[in-house]
Coordinates of N, CA, C and O and ligand atoms in Angstrom, one line a residue:
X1 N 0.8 -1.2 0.0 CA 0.0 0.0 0.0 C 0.9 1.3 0.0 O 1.9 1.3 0.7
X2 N 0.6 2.1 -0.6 CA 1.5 3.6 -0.7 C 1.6 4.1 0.6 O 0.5 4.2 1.2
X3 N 2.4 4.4 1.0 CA 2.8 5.3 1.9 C 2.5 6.8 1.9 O 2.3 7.5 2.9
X4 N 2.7 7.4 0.5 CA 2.7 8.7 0.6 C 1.7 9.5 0.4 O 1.9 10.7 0.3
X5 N 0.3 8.9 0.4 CA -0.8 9.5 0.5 C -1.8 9.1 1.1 O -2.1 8.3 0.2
X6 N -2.4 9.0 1.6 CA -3.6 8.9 2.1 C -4.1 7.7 1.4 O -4.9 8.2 0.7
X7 N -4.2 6.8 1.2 CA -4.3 5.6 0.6 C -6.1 4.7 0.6 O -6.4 4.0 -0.3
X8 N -6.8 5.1 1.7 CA -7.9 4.9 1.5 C -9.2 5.8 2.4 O -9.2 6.2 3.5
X9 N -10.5 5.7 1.4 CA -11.2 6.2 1.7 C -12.6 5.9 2.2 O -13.2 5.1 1.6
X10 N -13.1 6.4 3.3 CA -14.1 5.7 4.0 C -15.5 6.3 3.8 O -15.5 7.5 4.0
X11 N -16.7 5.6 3.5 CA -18.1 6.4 3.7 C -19.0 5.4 4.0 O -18.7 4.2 3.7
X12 N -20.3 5.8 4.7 CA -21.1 5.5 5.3 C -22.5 6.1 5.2 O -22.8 7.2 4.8
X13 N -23.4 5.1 5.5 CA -24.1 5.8 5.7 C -24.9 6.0 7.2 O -24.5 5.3 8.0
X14 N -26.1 7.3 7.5 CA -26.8 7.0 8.9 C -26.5 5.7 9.7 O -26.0 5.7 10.8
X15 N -26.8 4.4 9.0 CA -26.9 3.3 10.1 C -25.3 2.6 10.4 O -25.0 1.5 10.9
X16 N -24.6 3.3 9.8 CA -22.8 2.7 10.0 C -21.8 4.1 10.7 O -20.6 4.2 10.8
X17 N -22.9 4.9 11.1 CA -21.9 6.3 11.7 C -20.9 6.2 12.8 O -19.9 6.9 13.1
X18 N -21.5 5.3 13.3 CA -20.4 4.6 14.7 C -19.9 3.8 14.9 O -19.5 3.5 16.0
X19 N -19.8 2.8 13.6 CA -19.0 1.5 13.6 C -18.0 2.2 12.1 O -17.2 1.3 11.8
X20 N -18.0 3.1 11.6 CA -17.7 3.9 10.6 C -16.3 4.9 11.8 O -15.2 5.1 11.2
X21 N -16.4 5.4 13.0 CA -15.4 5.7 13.9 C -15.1 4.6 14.3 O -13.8 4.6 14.5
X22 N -15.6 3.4 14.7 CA -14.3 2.6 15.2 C -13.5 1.9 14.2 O -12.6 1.1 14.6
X23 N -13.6 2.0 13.1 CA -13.1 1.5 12.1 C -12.0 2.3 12.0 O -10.9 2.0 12.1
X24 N -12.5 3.7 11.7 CA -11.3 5.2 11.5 C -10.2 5.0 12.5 O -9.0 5.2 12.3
X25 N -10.8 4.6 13.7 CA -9.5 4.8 14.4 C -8.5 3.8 14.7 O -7.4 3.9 15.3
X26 N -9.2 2.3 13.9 CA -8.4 1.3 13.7 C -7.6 1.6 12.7 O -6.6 2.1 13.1
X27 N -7.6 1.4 12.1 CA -6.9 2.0 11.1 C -5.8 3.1 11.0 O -4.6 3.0 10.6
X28 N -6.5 4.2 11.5 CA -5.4 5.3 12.1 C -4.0 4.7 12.6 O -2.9 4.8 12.3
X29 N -4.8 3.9 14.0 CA -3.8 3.2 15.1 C -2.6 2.8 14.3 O -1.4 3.2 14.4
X30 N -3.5 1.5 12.9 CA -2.1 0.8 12.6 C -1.1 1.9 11.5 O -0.4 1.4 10.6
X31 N -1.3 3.3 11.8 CA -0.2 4.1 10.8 C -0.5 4.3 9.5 O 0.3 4.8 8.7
X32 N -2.3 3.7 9.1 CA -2.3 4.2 8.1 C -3.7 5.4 7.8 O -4.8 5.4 8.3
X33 N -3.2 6.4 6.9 CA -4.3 7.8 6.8 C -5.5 7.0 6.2 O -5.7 5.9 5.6
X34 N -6.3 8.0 6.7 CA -7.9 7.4 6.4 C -8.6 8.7 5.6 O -8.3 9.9 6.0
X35 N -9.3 8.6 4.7 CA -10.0 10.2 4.3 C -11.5 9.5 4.6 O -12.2 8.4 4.5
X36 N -11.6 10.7 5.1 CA -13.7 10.1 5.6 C -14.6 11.0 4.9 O -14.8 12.2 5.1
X37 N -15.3 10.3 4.0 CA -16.3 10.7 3.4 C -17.6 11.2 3.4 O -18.3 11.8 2.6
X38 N -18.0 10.9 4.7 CA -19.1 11.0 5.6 C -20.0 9.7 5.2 O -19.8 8.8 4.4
X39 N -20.9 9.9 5.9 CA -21.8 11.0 6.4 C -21.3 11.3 8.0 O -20.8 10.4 8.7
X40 N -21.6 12.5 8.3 CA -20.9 13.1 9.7 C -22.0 12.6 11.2 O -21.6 12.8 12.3
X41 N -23.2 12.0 10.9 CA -24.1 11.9 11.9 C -25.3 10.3 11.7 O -25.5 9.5 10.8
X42 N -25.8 10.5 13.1 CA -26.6 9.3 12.7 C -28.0 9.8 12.1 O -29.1 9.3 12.1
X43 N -27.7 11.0 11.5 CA -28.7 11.3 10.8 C -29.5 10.8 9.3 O -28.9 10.8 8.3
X44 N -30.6 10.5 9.3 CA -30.8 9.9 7.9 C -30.4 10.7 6.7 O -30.6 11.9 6.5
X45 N -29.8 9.7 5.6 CA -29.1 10.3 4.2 C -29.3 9.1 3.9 O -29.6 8.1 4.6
X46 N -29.0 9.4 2.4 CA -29.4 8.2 1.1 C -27.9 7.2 0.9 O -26.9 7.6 0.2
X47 N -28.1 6.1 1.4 CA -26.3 5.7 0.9 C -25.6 5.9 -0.3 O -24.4 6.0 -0.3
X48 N -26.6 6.0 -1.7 CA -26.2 6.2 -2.9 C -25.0 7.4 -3.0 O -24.0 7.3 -3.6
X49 N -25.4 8.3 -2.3 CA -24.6 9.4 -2.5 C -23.1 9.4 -1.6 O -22.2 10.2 -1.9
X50 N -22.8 8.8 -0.9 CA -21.8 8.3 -0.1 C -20.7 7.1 -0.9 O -19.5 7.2 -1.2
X51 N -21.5 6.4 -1.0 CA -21.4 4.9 -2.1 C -20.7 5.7 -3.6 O -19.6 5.3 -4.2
X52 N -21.4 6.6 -3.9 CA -21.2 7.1 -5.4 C -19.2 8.1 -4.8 O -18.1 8.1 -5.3
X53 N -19.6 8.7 -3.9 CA -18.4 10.0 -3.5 C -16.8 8.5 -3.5 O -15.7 8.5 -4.1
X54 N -17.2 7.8 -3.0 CA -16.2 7.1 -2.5 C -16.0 6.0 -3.7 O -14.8 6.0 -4.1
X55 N -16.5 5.2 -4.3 CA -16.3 4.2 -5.5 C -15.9 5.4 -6.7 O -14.9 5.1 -7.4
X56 N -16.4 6.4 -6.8 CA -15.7 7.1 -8.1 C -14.1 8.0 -8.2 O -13.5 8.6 -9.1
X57 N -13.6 7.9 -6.8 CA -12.7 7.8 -6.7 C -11.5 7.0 -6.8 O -10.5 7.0 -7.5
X58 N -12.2 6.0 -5.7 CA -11.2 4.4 -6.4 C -11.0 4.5 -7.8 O -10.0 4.6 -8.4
X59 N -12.4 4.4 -8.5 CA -12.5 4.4 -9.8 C -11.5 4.7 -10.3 O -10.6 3.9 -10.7
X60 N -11.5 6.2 -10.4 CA -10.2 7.6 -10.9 C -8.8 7.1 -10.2 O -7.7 7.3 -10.7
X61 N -9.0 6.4 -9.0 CA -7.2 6.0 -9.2 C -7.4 7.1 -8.1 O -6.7 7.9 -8.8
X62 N -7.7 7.9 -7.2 CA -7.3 9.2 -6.5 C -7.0 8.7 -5.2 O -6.2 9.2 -4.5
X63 N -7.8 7.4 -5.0 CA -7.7 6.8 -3.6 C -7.5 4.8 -4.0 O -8.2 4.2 -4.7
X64 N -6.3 4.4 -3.4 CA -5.7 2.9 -3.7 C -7.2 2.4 -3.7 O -8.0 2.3 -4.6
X65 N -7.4 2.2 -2.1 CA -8.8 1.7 -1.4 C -10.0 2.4 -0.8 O -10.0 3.5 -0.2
X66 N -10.9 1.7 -1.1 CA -12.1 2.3 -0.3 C -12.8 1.3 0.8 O -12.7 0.1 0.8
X67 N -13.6 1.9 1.6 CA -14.5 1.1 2.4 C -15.9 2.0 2.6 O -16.0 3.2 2.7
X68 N -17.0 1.0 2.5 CA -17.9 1.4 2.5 C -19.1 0.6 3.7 O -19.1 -0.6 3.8
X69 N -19.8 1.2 4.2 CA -20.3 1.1 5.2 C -22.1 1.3 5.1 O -22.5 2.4 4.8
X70 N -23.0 0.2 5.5 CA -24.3 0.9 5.5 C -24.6 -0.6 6.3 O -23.9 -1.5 6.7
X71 N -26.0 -0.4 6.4 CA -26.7 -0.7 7.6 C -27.1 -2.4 7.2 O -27.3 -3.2 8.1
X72 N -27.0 -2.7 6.0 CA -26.5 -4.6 5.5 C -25.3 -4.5 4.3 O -24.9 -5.5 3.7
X73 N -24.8 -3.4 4.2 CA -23.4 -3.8 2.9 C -24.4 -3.8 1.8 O -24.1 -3.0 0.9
X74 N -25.7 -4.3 1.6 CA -25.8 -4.6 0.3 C -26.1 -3.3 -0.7 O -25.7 -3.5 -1.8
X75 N -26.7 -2.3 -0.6 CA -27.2 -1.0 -1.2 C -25.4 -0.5 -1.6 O -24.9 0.0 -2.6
X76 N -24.9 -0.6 -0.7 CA -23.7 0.4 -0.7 C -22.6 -0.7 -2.0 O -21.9 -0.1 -2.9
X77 N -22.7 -2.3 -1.9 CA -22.2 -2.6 -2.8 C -22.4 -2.6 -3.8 O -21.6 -2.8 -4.7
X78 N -23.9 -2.4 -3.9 CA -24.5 -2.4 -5.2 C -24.1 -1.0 -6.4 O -24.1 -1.0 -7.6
X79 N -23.7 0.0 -5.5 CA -23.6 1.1 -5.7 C -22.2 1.3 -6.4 O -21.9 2.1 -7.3
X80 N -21.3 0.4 -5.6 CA -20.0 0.9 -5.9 C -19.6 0.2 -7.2 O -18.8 0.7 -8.0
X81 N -20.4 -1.4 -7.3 CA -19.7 -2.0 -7.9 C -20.3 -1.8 -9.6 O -20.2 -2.8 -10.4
X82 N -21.2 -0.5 -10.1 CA -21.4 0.1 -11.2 C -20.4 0.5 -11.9 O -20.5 0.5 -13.1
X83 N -19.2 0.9 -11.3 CA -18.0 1.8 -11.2 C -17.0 0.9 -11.9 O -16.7 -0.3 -11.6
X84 N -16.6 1.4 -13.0 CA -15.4 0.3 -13.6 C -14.4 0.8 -12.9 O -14.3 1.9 -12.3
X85 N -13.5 -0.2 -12.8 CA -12.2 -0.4 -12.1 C -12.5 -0.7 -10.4 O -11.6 -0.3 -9.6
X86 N -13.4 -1.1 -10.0 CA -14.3 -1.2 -8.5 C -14.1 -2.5 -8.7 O -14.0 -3.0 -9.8
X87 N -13.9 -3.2 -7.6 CA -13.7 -4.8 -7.6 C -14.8 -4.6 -5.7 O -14.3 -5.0 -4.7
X88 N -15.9 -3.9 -5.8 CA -16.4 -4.1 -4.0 C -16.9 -5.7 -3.5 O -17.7 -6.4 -4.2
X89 N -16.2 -6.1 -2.3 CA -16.4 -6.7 -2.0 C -17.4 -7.0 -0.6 O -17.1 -6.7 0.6
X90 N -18.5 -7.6 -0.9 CA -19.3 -7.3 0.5 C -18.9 -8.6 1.6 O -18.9 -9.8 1.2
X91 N -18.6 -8.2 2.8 CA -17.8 -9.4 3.2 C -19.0 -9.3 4.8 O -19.6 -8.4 5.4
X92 N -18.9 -10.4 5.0 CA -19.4 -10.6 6.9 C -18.6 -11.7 7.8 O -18.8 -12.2 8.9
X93 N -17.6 -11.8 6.9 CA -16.9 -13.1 7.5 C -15.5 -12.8 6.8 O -15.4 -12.2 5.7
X94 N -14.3 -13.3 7.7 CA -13.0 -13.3 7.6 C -12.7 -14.2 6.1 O -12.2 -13.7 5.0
X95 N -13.0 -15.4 6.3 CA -12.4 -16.2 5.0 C -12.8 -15.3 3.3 O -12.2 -15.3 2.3
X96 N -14.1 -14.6 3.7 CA -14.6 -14.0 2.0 C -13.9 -12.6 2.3 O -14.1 -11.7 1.5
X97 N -13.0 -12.3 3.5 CA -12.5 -10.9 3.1 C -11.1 -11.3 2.8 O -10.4 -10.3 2.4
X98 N -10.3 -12.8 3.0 CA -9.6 -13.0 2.8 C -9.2 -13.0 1.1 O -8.7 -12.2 0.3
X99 N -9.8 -14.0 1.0 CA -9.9 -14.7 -0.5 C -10.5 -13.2 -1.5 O -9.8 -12.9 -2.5
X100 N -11.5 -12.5 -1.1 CA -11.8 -10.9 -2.0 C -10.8 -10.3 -1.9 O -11.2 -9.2 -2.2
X101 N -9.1 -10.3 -1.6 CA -8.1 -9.9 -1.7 C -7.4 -10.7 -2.5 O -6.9 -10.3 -3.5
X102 N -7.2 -11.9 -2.1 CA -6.3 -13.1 -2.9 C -6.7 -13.5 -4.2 O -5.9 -13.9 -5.0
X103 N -7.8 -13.4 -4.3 CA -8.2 -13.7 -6.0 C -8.6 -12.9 -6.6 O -8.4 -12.8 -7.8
X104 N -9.4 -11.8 -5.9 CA -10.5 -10.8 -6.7 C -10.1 -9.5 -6.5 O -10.9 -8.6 -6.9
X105 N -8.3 -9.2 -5.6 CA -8.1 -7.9 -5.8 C -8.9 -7.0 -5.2 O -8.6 -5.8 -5.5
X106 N -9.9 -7.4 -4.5 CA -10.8 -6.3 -4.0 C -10.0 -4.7 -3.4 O -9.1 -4.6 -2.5
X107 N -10.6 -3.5 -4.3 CA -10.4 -2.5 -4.2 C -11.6 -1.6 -2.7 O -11.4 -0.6 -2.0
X108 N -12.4 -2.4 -2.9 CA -13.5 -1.4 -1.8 C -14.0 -2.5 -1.0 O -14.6 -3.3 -1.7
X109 N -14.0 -2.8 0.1 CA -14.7 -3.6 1.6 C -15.8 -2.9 1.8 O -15.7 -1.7 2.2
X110 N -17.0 -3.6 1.5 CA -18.2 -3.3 2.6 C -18.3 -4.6 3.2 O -17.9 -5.8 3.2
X111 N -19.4 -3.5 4.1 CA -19.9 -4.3 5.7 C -21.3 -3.8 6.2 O -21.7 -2.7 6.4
X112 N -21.8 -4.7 6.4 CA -23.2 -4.1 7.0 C -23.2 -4.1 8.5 O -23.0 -5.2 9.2
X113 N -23.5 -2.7 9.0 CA -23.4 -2.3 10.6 C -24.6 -3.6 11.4 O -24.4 -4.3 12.3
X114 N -25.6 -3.4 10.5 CA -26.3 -4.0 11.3 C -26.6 -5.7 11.4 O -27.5 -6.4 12.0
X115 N -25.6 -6.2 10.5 CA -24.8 -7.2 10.6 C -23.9 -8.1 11.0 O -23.7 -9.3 10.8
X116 N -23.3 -7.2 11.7 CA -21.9 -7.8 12.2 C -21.6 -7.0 13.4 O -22.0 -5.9 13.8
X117 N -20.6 -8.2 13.9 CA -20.2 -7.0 14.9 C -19.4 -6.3 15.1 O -18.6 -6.4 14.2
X118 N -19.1 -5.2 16.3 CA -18.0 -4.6 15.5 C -16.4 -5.3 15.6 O -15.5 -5.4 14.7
X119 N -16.6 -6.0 17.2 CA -15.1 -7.2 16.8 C -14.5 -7.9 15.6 O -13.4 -8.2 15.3
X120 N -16.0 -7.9 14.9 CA -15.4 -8.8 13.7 C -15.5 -8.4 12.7 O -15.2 -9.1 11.7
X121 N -15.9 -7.0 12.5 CA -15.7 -5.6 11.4 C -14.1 -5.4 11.7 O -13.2 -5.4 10.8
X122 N -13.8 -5.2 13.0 CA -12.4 -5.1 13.0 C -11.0 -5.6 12.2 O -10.0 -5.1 11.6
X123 N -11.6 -7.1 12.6 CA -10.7 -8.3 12.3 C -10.7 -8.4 10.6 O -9.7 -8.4 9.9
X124 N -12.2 -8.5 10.1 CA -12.4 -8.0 8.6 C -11.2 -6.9 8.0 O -10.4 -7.0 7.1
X125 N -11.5 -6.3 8.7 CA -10.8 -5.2 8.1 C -9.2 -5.2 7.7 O -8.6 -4.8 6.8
X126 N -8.7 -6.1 9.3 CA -7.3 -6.2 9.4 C -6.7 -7.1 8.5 O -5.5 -6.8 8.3
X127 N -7.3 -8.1 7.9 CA -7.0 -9.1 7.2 C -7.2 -8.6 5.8 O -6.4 -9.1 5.0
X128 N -8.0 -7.9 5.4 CA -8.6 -6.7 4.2 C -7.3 -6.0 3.7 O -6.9 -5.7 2.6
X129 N -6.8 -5.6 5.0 CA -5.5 -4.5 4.5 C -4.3 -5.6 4.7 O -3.4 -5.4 3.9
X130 N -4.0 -6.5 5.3 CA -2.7 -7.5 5.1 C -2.8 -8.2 4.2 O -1.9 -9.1 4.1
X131 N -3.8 -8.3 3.4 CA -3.8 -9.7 2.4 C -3.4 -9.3 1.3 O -4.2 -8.5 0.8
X132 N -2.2 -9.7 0.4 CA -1.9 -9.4 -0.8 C -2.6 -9.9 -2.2 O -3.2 -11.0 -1.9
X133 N -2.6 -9.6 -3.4 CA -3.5 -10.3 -4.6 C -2.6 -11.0 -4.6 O -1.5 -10.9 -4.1
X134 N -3.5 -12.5 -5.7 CA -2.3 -13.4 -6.1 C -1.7 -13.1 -7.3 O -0.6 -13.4 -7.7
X135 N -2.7 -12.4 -7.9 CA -2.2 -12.3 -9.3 C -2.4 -13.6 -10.3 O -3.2 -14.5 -10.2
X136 N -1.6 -13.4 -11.1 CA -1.4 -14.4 -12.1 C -2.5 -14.9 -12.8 O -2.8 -14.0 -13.6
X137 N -3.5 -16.1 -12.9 CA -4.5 -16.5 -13.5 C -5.5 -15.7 -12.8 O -6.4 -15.4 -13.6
X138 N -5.8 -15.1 -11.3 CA -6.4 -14.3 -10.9 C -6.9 -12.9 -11.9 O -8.0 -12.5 -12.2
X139 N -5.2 -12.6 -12.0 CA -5.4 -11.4 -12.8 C -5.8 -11.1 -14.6 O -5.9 -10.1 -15.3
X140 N -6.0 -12.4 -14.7 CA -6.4 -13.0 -15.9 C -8.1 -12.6 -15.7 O -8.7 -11.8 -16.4
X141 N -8.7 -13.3 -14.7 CA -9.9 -13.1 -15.0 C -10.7 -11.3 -14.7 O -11.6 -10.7 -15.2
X142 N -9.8 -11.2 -13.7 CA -10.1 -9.5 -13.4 C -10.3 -8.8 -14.1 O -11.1 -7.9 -13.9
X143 N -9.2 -8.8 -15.7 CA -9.1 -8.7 -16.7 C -10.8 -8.4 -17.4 O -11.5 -7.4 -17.5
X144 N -10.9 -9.4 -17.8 CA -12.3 -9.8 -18.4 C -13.7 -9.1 -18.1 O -14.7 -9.2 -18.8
X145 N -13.5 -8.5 -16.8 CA -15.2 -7.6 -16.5 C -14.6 -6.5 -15.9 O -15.5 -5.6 -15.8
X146 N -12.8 -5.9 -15.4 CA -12.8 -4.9 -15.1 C -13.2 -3.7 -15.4 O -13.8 -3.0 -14.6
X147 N -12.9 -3.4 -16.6 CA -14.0 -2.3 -17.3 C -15.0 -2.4 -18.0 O -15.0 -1.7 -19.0
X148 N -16.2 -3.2 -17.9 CA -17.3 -3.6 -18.7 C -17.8 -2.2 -17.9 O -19.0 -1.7 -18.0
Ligands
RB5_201 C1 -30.9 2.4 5.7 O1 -32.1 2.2 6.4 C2 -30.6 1.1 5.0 O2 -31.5 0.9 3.9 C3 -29.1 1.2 4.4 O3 -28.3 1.4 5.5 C4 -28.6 -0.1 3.7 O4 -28.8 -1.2 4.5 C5 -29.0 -0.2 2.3 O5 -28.7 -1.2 1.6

């Protein structure tokens, strides 16, 4: 992961606003910058618009990674993964956040708040950012729908 910039970017919606801070400051902890996209409150907002700010970046190359955050993962992945060059993976368990790095390159992690917990949003996450692609025949197929 780059060092020299801010490397990934985080958004949420209303129902992920406070598992959306414990995530930020996991992350922080382990030395790496976070840009937060909002939303700033547990106030209600539309995830599309959060989903859209944060996947069209990845997209553009401005930010390595993204994470996205809403109240089951599924609206927010649906959203991101319109986006050529988005590989979102919706994860609720360690092995599919594993393997969404090792085979499928995943560029953006969702999670649904009201899904999981946050121990294991944690752990998600940690394994999210240590896990390297494999490449090779991997990158063969990535190939094939990356930019459809
Ligand atoms: C908000 O109530 C909820 O619909 C949203 O957080 C998300 O789960 C959508 O997919």
């Amino acid at each position: 992961m780059n060092k020299n910039r801010s490397p990934i970017i985080i958004g949420n919606d209303h129902a992920a606003y406070y598992l959306k801070g414990k995530i930020k400051e996991f992350i922080l902890k382990r030395g790496i910058e976070v840009e937060d996209a909002g939303t700033d409150s547990d106030k209600s907002v539309d995830y599309p618009d959060f989903g859209i700010k944060v996947a069209s970046m990845v997209s553009a190359g401005t930010y390595e990674r993204g994470i996205l955050l809403c109240g089951t993962g599924l609206g927010m992945s649906m959203v991101a993964n319109k986006f050529a060059n988005v590989r979102a993976a919706l994860c609720g368990d360690m092995f599919s956040a594993i393997m969404s790095r090792r085979h499928n390159d995943s560029n953006i992690l969702v999670m649904g708040a009201r899904v999981i917990g946050e121990s294991l949003a944690m752990e998600i996450v940690r394994v999210w950012l240590e896990t390297p692609f494999e490449g090779g025949r991997h990158l063969a197929r990535i190939e094939k729908f990356n930019n459809l």
